[in-house]
């Protein structure tokens, strides 16, 4: 009994009492580290497959990316939807309700992952064609898809959803350790399964390593939840499962718009891969490498934004608006110099970074241009990520959905066709920049409107961000 009380006080101190910057960093830094390790694990597939110096194998990893990105639709439906609702329930001191939310999220994610694999198995041939696989890349793409999707969908999705829910009650470090354990195992297994010195499985070996590492991460979370069962509101027992109307609607209110957002990401990536595939396997491989490298700072911004969600949700539901505003301001302010610095480094050393993955003159030439175009989005992207996380934290799924439709359907997709027509192949890497510049300005307007609605004075962090956006534009 005393242990439960102590745990409750610890959560209260984290969300309500300790300095805002300390609380935000305590929640966000493990999330950022976890995101970075996850990017490194994604990069490891590309890196070790790239050591084979076979553009076809590298292209296979790139072509399957939209499907694995599609996992995020389920991750966000149950991970973002449940975690936002769990944190808000804790802010209202409704721990039993939070437990029922977590059980619903777990079984929803498990069933969705199994259904994902089944559908991909039934429609595998048309799916490969839709992804842009041709006679040259078909076999390698099919082999990579086999392990990462047909076998790997459920553990990959459960791993992320469990991390979201564990983080929602303030246990950001445990969430990150779980995610990182799988990533680190994947990095260890990749050279064993991929390279000729090991099992020489190529892209198929990369997929098998990913599947096994995600299974290991799930096992970590199961053990963690069992050991913390006395003082955690996260429950995966069928006894806690509930389909009560306000629970399901609450999760879907945030989760469905977030899932649609990721499906739109899949659509745009599939379109980008198909447009790039016209220029051959070298172009596809180069674009895939450039995208993976650019994922490092993108995941830093994403991890920081997701790490802020529990404290924003908790303080909003507890009507601690001043503390909520301070958390948001600090988050906006912290990422500005980091993203600008990384953009400069990527632009200057783009060729060297591409060469690390494949020492092929054509791919280095293509990849250098692609990475320079892609990295320019970083100062703007962090505004988008933070704003989406803010409204997800408040239980408002409409604003993130609006952002996704604006980014992908209205801005990015038309820009892909237009820039590819104006600057064949090379223009493709600059479509996201157009979208993110517009979204950064819209994000500032949305946050200012939120502050006015809650009668909050615009903080220094937001004013700094507005100034930075204006300066960059």
Short mmCIF file of C-alpha atoms in Angstrom, two decimals:
data_model
loop_
_atom_site.label_atom_id
_atom_site.label_comp_id
_atom_site.label_asym_id
_atom_site.label_seq_id
_atom_site.Cartn_x
_atom_site.Cartn_y
_atom_site.Cartn_z
CA UNK A 1 0.00 0.00 0.00
CA UNK A 2 2.81 2.38 0.88
CA UNK A 3 4.59 1.49 -2.33
CA UNK A 4 1.55 2.43 -4.41
CA UNK A 5 1.28 5.73 -2.58
CA UNK A 6 4.94 6.51 -3.11
CA UNK A 7 4.62 5.80 -6.81
CA UNK A 8 1.59 8.11 -7.03
CA UNK A 9 3.49 10.95 -5.32
CA UNK A 10 6.40 10.49 -7.72
CA UNK A 11 4.09 10.92 -10.72
CA UNK A 12 2.50 13.98 -9.12
CA UNK A 13 5.90 15.55 -8.56
CA UNK A 14 6.92 14.91 -12.16
CA UNK A 15 3.77 16.36 -13.71
CA UNK A 16 2.95 19.11 -11.20
CA UNK A 17 5.88 20.18 -9.03
CA UNK A 18 9.41 19.92 -10.40
CA UNK A 19 10.67 22.75 -12.68
CA UNK A 20 9.13 22.64 -16.13
CA UNK A 21 12.41 22.37 -18.03
CA UNK A 22 13.45 19.45 -15.82
CA UNK A 23 10.12 17.64 -16.27
CA UNK A 24 10.14 18.14 -20.05
CA UNK A 25 13.73 16.95 -20.37
CA UNK A 26 13.13 13.98 -18.06
CA UNK A 27 10.26 12.87 -20.29
CA UNK A 28 11.74 13.88 -23.64
CA UNK A 29 15.44 12.93 -23.51
CA UNK A 30 14.79 9.17 -23.17
CA UNK A 31 12.25 9.49 -25.97
CA UNK A 32 14.79 11.31 -28.17
CA UNK A 33 17.48 8.73 -27.42
CA UNK A 34 15.03 5.94 -28.18
CA UNK A 35 14.06 7.60 -31.46
CA UNK A 36 17.71 8.06 -32.42
CA UNK A 37 18.52 4.44 -31.66
CA UNK A 38 15.49 3.43 -33.73
CA UNK A 39 16.80 5.51 -36.63
CA UNK A 40 20.23 3.94 -36.26
CA UNK A 41 18.56 0.54 -36.35
CA UNK A 42 16.72 1.54 -39.53
CA UNK A 43 19.97 2.89 -40.94
CA UNK A 44 21.73 -0.37 -40.08
CA UNK A 45 19.56 -2.26 -42.58
CA UNK A 46 20.48 0.25 -45.28
CA UNK A 47 24.13 0.38 -44.21
CA UNK A 48 24.82 -3.36 -44.10
CA UNK A 49 22.77 -4.06 -47.23
CA UNK A 50 24.72 -1.21 -48.86
CA UNK A 51 27.99 -3.00 -48.03
CA UNK A 52 26.93 -5.63 -50.56
CA UNK A 53 27.36 -2.82 -53.14
CA UNK A 54 24.23 -4.08 -54.91
CA UNK A 55 21.73 -1.29 -55.70
CA UNK A 56 18.97 -3.86 -56.21
CA UNK A 57 19.19 -5.08 -52.59
CA UNK A 58 19.26 -1.50 -51.29
CA UNK A 59 16.32 -0.58 -53.52
CA UNK A 60 14.33 -3.48 -52.03
CA UNK A 61 14.67 -2.02 -48.52
CA UNK A 62 13.56 1.38 -49.83
CA UNK A 63 10.55 -0.01 -51.74
CA UNK A 64 9.17 -1.82 -48.67
CA UNK A 65 9.48 1.33 -46.53
CA UNK A 66 5.91 2.54 -47.27
CA UNK A 67 4.50 -0.71 -45.88
CA UNK A 68 6.55 -0.58 -42.68
CA UNK A 69 5.64 3.10 -42.42
CA UNK A 70 2.04 1.90 -42.65
CA UNK A 71 2.56 0.21 -39.27
CA UNK A 72 2.56 3.72 -37.85
CA UNK A 73 -1.10 4.09 -38.77
CA UNK A 74 -1.90 1.33 -36.27
CA UNK A 75 0.77 2.61 -33.85
CA UNK A 76 -0.85 6.01 -33.82
CA UNK A 77 -4.41 4.72 -33.64
CA UNK A 78 -3.75 2.75 -30.46
CA UNK A 79 -0.45 4.23 -29.26
CA UNK A 80 -1.11 7.96 -29.61
CA UNK A 81 -4.85 7.57 -29.05
CA UNK A 82 -4.49 5.54 -25.84
CA UNK A 83 -1.44 7.35 -24.42
CA UNK A 84 -3.08 10.76 -24.74
CA UNK A 85 -6.22 9.46 -23.05
CA UNK A 86 -4.27 7.64 -20.30
CA UNK A 87 -2.32 10.79 -19.36
CA UNK A 88 -5.52 12.85 -19.27
CA UNK A 89 -7.20 10.17 -17.13
CA UNK A 90 -4.28 10.30 -14.68
CA UNK A 91 -4.59 14.09 -14.57
CA UNK A 92 -8.18 13.56 -13.40
CA UNK A 93 -6.99 10.82 -10.95
CA UNK A 94 -8.95 8.08 -12.81
CA UNK A 95 -6.43 5.21 -12.63
CA UNK A 96 -8.98 2.40 -13.11
CA UNK A 97 -10.20 4.02 -16.32
CA UNK A 98 -6.57 4.37 -17.47
CA UNK A 99 -6.09 0.62 -16.95
CA UNK A 100 -9.10 -0.21 -19.14
CA UNK A 101 -7.75 2.12 -21.85
CA UNK A 102 -4.39 0.33 -21.85
CA UNK A 103 -5.97 -3.13 -22.17
CA UNK A 104 -8.11 -1.93 -25.07
CA UNK A 105 -5.01 -0.49 -26.77
CA UNK A 106 -3.00 -3.70 -26.35
CA UNK A 107 -5.59 -6.07 -27.82
CA UNK A 108 -6.56 -3.60 -30.52
CA UNK A 109 -2.91 -3.36 -31.61
CA UNK A 110 -2.41 -7.14 -31.49
CA UNK A 111 -5.48 -7.91 -33.63
CA UNK A 112 -4.64 -5.12 -36.08
CA UNK A 113 -1.07 -6.37 -36.50
CA UNK A 114 -2.25 -9.90 -37.29
CA UNK A 115 -4.84 -8.54 -39.73
CA UNK A 116 -2.14 -6.39 -41.39
CA UNK A 117 -0.01 -9.48 -42.03
CA UNK A 118 -2.96 -11.49 -43.33
CA UNK A 119 -4.02 -8.81 -45.82
CA UNK A 120 -0.46 -8.35 -47.10
CA UNK A 121 -0.18 -12.13 -47.56
CA UNK A 122 -3.45 -12.35 -49.51
CA UNK A 123 -2.62 -9.38 -51.75
CA UNK A 124 1.16 -9.74 -51.90
CA UNK A 125 1.54 -9.74 -55.70
CA UNK A 126 -0.48 -6.57 -56.44
CA UNK A 127 1.10 -4.94 -53.38
CA UNK A 128 4.63 -5.46 -54.72
CA UNK A 129 3.61 -3.90 -58.02
CA UNK A 130 2.04 -0.95 -56.23
CA UNK A 131 5.25 -0.39 -54.27
CA UNK A 132 7.19 0.03 -57.51
CA UNK A 133 8.93 -3.35 -57.66
CA UNK A 134 9.81 -4.43 -61.22
CA UNK A 135 11.46 -7.46 -62.81
CA UNK A 136 14.84 -6.33 -61.51
CA UNK A 137 13.89 -5.65 -57.87
CA UNK A 138 10.92 -8.03 -57.41
CA UNK A 139 12.68 -11.02 -55.78
CA UNK A 140 14.71 -8.96 -53.30
CA UNK A 141 11.69 -6.83 -52.36
CA UNK A 142 9.51 -9.92 -51.82
CA UNK A 143 12.17 -11.49 -49.57
CA UNK A 144 12.48 -8.38 -47.39
CA UNK A 145 8.67 -8.04 -47.20
CA UNK A 146 8.34 -11.65 -46.01
CA UNK A 147 10.09 -11.11 -42.68
CA UNK A 148 9.36 -7.46 -41.95
CA UNK A 149 5.62 -7.58 -42.75
CA UNK A 150 4.20 -11.08 -43.19
CA UNK A 151 5.87 -12.25 -39.98
CA UNK A 152 6.86 -8.99 -38.38
CA UNK A 153 3.79 -6.72 -38.38
CA UNK A 154 2.34 -7.74 -34.98
CA UNK A 155 5.58 -7.56 -32.91
CA UNK A 156 6.62 -4.33 -34.64
CA UNK A 157 3.29 -2.66 -33.82
CA UNK A 158 3.03 -4.02 -30.26
CA UNK A 159 6.55 -2.86 -29.46
CA UNK A 160 5.71 0.77 -30.29
CA UNK A 161 2.20 0.80 -28.77
CA UNK A 162 3.47 -0.61 -25.46
CA UNK A 163 6.21 2.04 -25.40
CA UNK A 164 3.62 4.79 -25.92
CA UNK A 165 1.46 3.51 -23.07
CA UNK A 166 4.36 3.02 -20.64
CA UNK A 167 5.52 6.57 -21.43
CA UNK A 168 2.02 7.97 -20.85
CA UNK A 169 2.30 7.47 -17.08
CA UNK A 170 5.71 9.14 -16.91
CA UNK A 171 7.95 6.06 -17.28
CA UNK A 172 9.77 7.48 -20.30
CA UNK A 173 13.06 5.79 -19.42
CA UNK A 174 11.51 2.31 -19.29
CA UNK A 175 9.70 2.95 -22.58
CA UNK A 176 12.97 3.95 -24.21
CA UNK A 177 14.91 1.00 -22.82
CA UNK A 178 12.31 -1.37 -24.25
CA UNK A 179 12.47 0.20 -27.69
CA UNK A 180 16.27 0.45 -27.64
CA UNK A 181 16.75 -3.17 -26.59
CA UNK A 182 15.16 -4.31 -29.83
CA UNK A 183 17.07 -1.75 -31.88
CA UNK A 184 20.44 -2.72 -30.43
CA UNK A 185 19.73 -6.41 -31.03
CA UNK A 186 18.83 -5.61 -34.64
CA UNK A 187 22.14 -3.79 -35.16
CA UNK A 188 24.00 -6.83 -33.78
CA UNK A 189 22.09 -9.31 -35.94
CA UNK A 190 22.22 -7.35 -39.21
CA UNK A 191 25.83 -8.13 -40.21
CA UNK A 192 25.37 -11.77 -39.15
CA UNK A 193 22.34 -12.29 -41.37
CA UNK A 194 23.13 -9.92 -44.29
CA UNK A 195 26.83 -10.13 -45.14
CA UNK A 196 28.70 -12.90 -47.01
CA UNK A 197 30.88 -13.44 -43.94
CA UNK A 198 27.71 -14.46 -42.06
CA UNK A 199 24.57 -16.11 -43.42
CA UNK A 200 24.71 -14.07 -46.68
CA UNK A 201 20.93 -13.51 -46.79
CA UNK A 202 21.08 -9.94 -48.15
CA UNK A 203 17.88 -7.92 -47.80
CA UNK A 204 16.03 -11.00 -46.55
CA UNK A 205 18.49 -11.22 -43.65
CA UNK A 206 17.81 -7.58 -42.77
CA UNK A 207 14.11 -8.40 -42.55
CA UNK A 208 14.72 -11.44 -40.34
CA UNK A 209 16.90 -9.39 -37.98
CA UNK A 210 14.14 -6.78 -37.71
CA UNK A 211 11.51 -9.41 -36.91
CA UNK A 212 13.59 -11.05 -34.16
CA UNK A 213 14.55 -7.70 -32.58
CA UNK A 214 10.93 -6.56 -32.38
CA UNK A 215 9.97 -9.84 -30.71
CA UNK A 216 12.73 -9.25 -28.14
CA UNK A 217 11.44 -5.72 -27.42
CA UNK A 218 7.92 -7.06 -26.84
CA UNK A 219 9.28 -9.62 -24.37
CA UNK A 220 11.00 -6.80 -22.46
CA UNK A 221 7.71 -4.90 -22.12
CA UNK A 222 5.84 -8.01 -20.98
CA UNK A 223 8.42 -8.61 -18.25
CA UNK A 224 8.36 -4.91 -17.26
CA UNK A 225 4.57 -4.79 -16.94
CA UNK A 226 4.57 -8.00 -14.90
CA UNK A 227 7.15 -6.63 -12.45
CA UNK A 228 5.42 -3.22 -12.19
CA UNK A 229 1.90 -4.63 -11.95
CA UNK A 230 1.52 -3.45 -8.33
CA UNK A 231 2.04 0.25 -9.09
CA UNK A 232 1.30 0.73 -12.79
CA UNK A 233 -2.01 1.58 -14.43
CA UNK A 234 -0.95 -0.18 -17.66
CA UNK A 235 -2.79 -3.51 -17.87
CA UNK A 236 -2.85 -6.09 -20.66
CA UNK A 237 -5.02 -8.65 -18.88
CA UNK A 238 -8.23 -9.62 -20.72
CA UNK A 239 -10.07 -8.91 -17.46
CA UNK A 240 -9.42 -5.19 -17.96
CA UNK A 241 -10.52 -5.17 -21.60
CA UNK A 242 -13.51 -2.93 -22.22
CA UNK A 243 -15.45 -1.65 -25.21
CA UNK A 244 -17.35 1.01 -23.29
CA UNK A 245 -18.49 3.77 -25.58
CA UNK A 246 -16.65 6.75 -24.04
CA UNK A 247 -13.38 4.77 -24.00
CA UNK A 248 -13.52 3.68 -27.64
CA UNK A 249 -14.69 7.08 -28.86
CA UNK A 250 -12.01 8.86 -26.81
CA UNK A 251 -9.22 6.73 -28.29
CA UNK A 252 -10.58 7.03 -31.82
CA UNK A 253 -11.03 10.80 -31.52
CA UNK A 254 -7.25 11.22 -31.40
CA UNK A 255 -6.10 7.90 -32.86
CA UNK A 256 -8.04 7.81 -36.12
CA UNK A 257 -6.90 11.25 -37.38
CA UNK A 258 -3.36 10.30 -36.38
CA UNK A 259 -3.68 6.98 -38.25
CA UNK A 260 -5.00 8.76 -41.35
CA UNK A 261 -2.04 11.12 -41.08
CA UNK A 262 0.35 8.17 -41.40
CA UNK A 263 -1.61 6.57 -44.22
CA UNK A 264 -1.18 9.83 -46.12
CA UNK A 265 2.55 9.61 -45.36
CA UNK A 266 2.54 6.11 -46.88
CA UNK A 267 0.73 7.42 -49.96
CA UNK A 268 3.24 10.20 -50.55
CA UNK A 269 6.24 7.90 -49.96
CA UNK A 270 4.82 5.32 -52.37
CA UNK A 271 4.32 8.05 -54.95
CA UNK A 272 7.86 9.36 -54.38
CA UNK A 273 9.32 5.85 -54.80
CA UNK A 274 7.33 5.27 -57.99
CA UNK A 275 8.40 8.61 -59.45
CA UNK A 276 12.03 7.89 -58.50
CA UNK A 277 11.89 4.32 -59.87
CA UNK A 278 11.44 5.75 -63.38
CA UNK A 279 15.11 6.82 -63.20
CA UNK A 280 16.39 3.33 -62.28
CA UNK A 281 17.59 1.34 -59.22
CA UNK A 282 20.50 3.73 -58.58
CA UNK A 283 18.11 6.65 -58.11
CA UNK A 284 15.83 4.59 -55.82
CA UNK A 285 18.80 3.46 -53.72
CA UNK A 286 20.16 7.02 -53.49
CA UNK A 287 16.78 8.44 -52.45
CA UNK A 288 16.39 5.69 -49.85
CA UNK A 289 19.82 6.42 -48.35
CA UNK A 290 19.17 10.18 -48.27
CA UNK A 291 15.79 9.66 -46.60
CA UNK A 292 17.27 7.37 -43.96
CA UNK A 293 20.05 9.87 -43.13
CA UNK A 294 17.51 12.68 -42.88
CA UNK A 295 15.46 10.54 -40.51
CA UNK A 296 18.06 11.08 -37.75
CA UNK A 297 17.19 14.73 -36.98
CA UNK A 298 13.55 14.14 -37.93
CA UNK A 299 13.28 11.46 -35.26
CA UNK A 300 15.03 13.73 -32.76
CA UNK A 301 12.30 16.32 -33.28
CA UNK A 302 9.61 13.64 -33.28
CA UNK A 303 10.94 12.01 -30.10
CA UNK A 304 11.13 15.33 -28.29
CA UNK A 305 7.58 16.19 -29.35
CA UNK A 306 6.21 12.81 -28.28
CA UNK A 307 8.08 13.04 -24.98
CA UNK A 308 6.26 16.28 -24.17
CA UNK A 309 2.81 14.75 -24.67
CA UNK A 310 2.27 13.24 -21.18
CA UNK A 311 2.94 16.50 -19.32
CA UNK A 312 0.83 18.54 -21.76
CA UNK A 313 -2.07 16.07 -21.48
CA UNK A 314 -1.82 15.90 -17.68
CA UNK A 315 -1.58 19.65 -17.09
CA UNK A 316 -4.38 20.38 -19.56
CA UNK A 317 -6.81 17.92 -17.96
CA UNK A 318 -5.77 19.17 -14.51
CA UNK A 319 -6.36 22.80 -15.65
CA UNK A 320 -2.72 23.71 -14.86
CA UNK A 321 -2.62 25.99 -17.90
CA UNK A 322 0.36 28.09 -16.85
CA UNK A 323 2.52 24.97 -16.46
CA UNK A 324 1.19 23.62 -19.76
CA UNK A 325 2.17 26.85 -21.53
CA UNK A 326 5.64 26.82 -19.98
CA UNK A 327 6.16 23.24 -21.17
CA UNK A 328 5.12 24.13 -24.73
CA UNK A 329 7.29 27.26 -24.78
CA UNK A 330 10.34 25.36 -23.59
CA UNK A 331 9.79 22.67 -26.23
CA UNK A 332 9.53 25.24 -29.03
CA UNK A 333 12.63 27.06 -27.83
CA UNK A 334 14.85 24.01 -27.28
CA UNK A 335 14.82 22.61 -30.82
CA UNK A 336 15.53 25.79 -32.83
CA UNK A 337 19.37 25.84 -32.75
CA UNK A 338 19.69 22.06 -33.00
CA UNK A 339 17.67 21.74 -36.22
CA UNK A 340 19.38 24.71 -37.88
CA UNK A 341 22.83 23.35 -36.97
CA UNK A 342 22.08 19.87 -38.35
CA UNK A 343 20.71 21.36 -41.56
CA UNK A 344 23.97 23.25 -42.11
CA UNK A 345 26.10 20.15 -41.44
CA UNK A 346 24.02 17.96 -43.75
CA UNK A 347 24.14 20.50 -46.56
CA UNK A 348 27.94 20.83 -46.34
CA UNK A 349 28.84 17.16 -45.83
CA UNK A 350 26.04 15.47 -47.80
CA UNK A 351 28.41 13.70 -50.21
CA UNK A 352 30.50 12.26 -47.38
CA UNK A 353 27.40 10.97 -45.61
CA UNK A 354 26.07 9.21 -48.71
CA UNK A 355 29.50 7.65 -49.35
CA UNK A 356 29.36 6.01 -45.89
CA UNK A 357 26.50 3.82 -47.12
CA UNK A 358 27.51 3.05 -50.70
CA UNK A 359 30.71 3.97 -52.51
CA UNK A 360 29.11 4.21 -55.94
CA UNK A 361 29.79 7.41 -57.95
CA UNK A 362 26.29 7.60 -59.47
CA UNK A 363 24.53 6.98 -56.16
CA UNK A 364 26.78 9.53 -54.39
CA UNK A 365 25.95 12.13 -57.03
CA UNK A 366 22.20 11.50 -56.81
CA UNK A 367 22.19 11.11 -53.04
CA UNK A 368 24.12 14.34 -52.43
CA UNK A 369 21.53 16.36 -54.29
CA UNK A 370 18.63 14.50 -52.66
CA UNK A 371 19.97 14.97 -49.12
CA UNK A 372 20.58 18.69 -49.64
CA UNK A 373 16.97 19.12 -50.70
CA UNK A 374 15.54 16.97 -47.91
CA UNK A 375 17.55 18.52 -45.05
CA UNK A 376 16.16 22.01 -45.71
CA UNK A 377 12.84 20.95 -44.17
CA UNK A 378 14.32 20.42 -40.69
CA UNK A 379 13.98 23.96 -39.22
CA UNK A 380 10.32 24.00 -40.29
CA UNK A 381 9.48 20.37 -39.52
CA UNK A 382 9.95 20.67 -35.79
CA UNK A 383 7.18 23.31 -35.70
CA UNK A 384 4.83 20.83 -37.39
CA UNK A 385 5.74 17.94 -35.06
CA UNK A 386 5.36 19.98 -31.88
CA UNK A 387 2.04 21.51 -32.89
CA UNK A 388 0.59 18.13 -33.85
CA UNK A 389 1.73 16.66 -30.50
CA UNK A 390 0.16 19.57 -28.60
CA UNK A 391 -3.29 19.03 -30.10
CA UNK A 392 -3.02 15.23 -29.79
CA UNK A 393 -2.24 15.77 -26.10
CA UNK A 394 -5.41 17.80 -25.69
CA UNK A 395 -7.53 15.09 -27.30
CA UNK A 396 -8.09 17.14 -30.46
CA UNK A 397 -7.57 14.95 -33.52
CA UNK A 398 -9.00 17.37 -36.07
CA UNK A 399 -6.03 19.76 -36.15
CA UNK A 400 -3.43 16.98 -36.76
CA UNK A 401 -5.69 15.57 -39.49
CA UNK A 402 -5.98 19.02 -41.08
CA UNK A 403 -2.18 19.36 -40.98
CA UNK A 404 -1.71 15.98 -42.65
CA UNK A 405 -4.20 16.69 -45.45
CA UNK A 406 -2.67 20.11 -46.01
CA UNK A 407 0.88 18.72 -46.03
CA UNK A 408 0.40 15.65 -48.19
CA UNK A 409 -2.63 16.03 -50.44
CA UNK A 410 -2.78 19.78 -50.95
CA UNK A 411 0.91 20.72 -50.92
CA UNK A 412 3.38 17.83 -51.21
CA UNK A 413 1.73 15.55 -53.80
CA UNK A 414 1.15 18.33 -56.37
CA UNK A 415 4.66 19.64 -55.66
CA UNK A 416 6.15 16.20 -56.46
CA UNK A 417 4.61 16.18 -59.93
CA UNK A 418 5.37 19.86 -60.60
CA UNK A 419 9.01 19.77 -59.47
CA UNK A 420 9.66 16.45 -61.24
CA UNK A 421 8.37 18.07 -64.43
CA UNK A 422 10.40 21.25 -63.96
CA UNK A 423 13.59 19.57 -62.66
CA UNK A 424 13.42 15.85 -63.58
CA UNK A 425 14.38 13.57 -60.67
CA UNK A 426 16.33 16.22 -58.70
CA UNK A 427 13.19 18.28 -58.00
CA UNK A 428 11.58 15.39 -56.11
CA UNK A 429 13.68 16.05 -53.00
CA UNK A 430 12.36 19.61 -52.64
CA UNK A 431 8.60 18.88 -52.56
CA UNK A 432 8.54 18.47 -48.76
CA UNK A 433 10.24 21.84 -48.30
CA UNK A 434 7.34 23.68 -49.93
CA UNK A 435 4.85 21.87 -47.70
CA UNK A 436 6.76 22.40 -44.46
CA UNK A 437 7.33 26.13 -45.01
CA UNK A 438 3.58 26.66 -45.27
CA UNK A 439 2.86 24.35 -42.34
CA UNK A 440 5.31 26.14 -40.05
CA UNK A 441 3.40 29.38 -40.51
CA UNK A 442 0.05 27.63 -40.01
CA UNK A 443 1.37 25.92 -36.85
CA UNK A 444 2.16 29.26 -35.23
CA UNK A 445 -1.32 30.54 -35.97
CA UNK A 446 -2.91 27.43 -34.43
CA UNK A 447 -0.88 27.60 -31.22
CA UNK A 448 -1.59 31.33 -30.81
CA UNK A 449 -5.32 30.61 -31.20
CA UNK A 450 -5.07 27.87 -28.55
CA UNK A 451 -3.39 30.28 -26.14
CA UNK A 452 -6.08 32.89 -26.69
CA UNK A 453 -8.83 30.30 -26.13
CA UNK A 454 -7.31 29.33 -22.77
CA UNK A 455 -6.55 32.99 -21.91
CA UNK A 456 -2.81 32.35 -21.94
CA UNK A 457 -0.32 35.08 -22.82
CA UNK A 458 1.95 34.13 -25.74
CA UNK A 459 5.23 32.93 -24.30
CA UNK A 460 8.82 33.72 -25.19
CA UNK A 461 9.37 30.30 -26.80
CA UNK A 462 6.51 30.81 -29.23
CA UNK A 463 7.59 34.38 -30.07
CA UNK A 464 11.12 33.10 -30.71
CA UNK A 465 9.79 30.42 -33.06
CA UNK A 466 7.70 32.94 -34.98
CA UNK A 467 10.76 35.16 -35.38
CA UNK A 468 12.87 32.21 -36.57
CA UNK A 469 10.27 31.14 -39.13
CA UNK A 470 10.05 34.68 -40.45
CA UNK A 471 13.85 34.94 -40.65
CA UNK A 472 14.27 31.62 -42.51
CA UNK A 473 11.45 32.43 -44.92
#
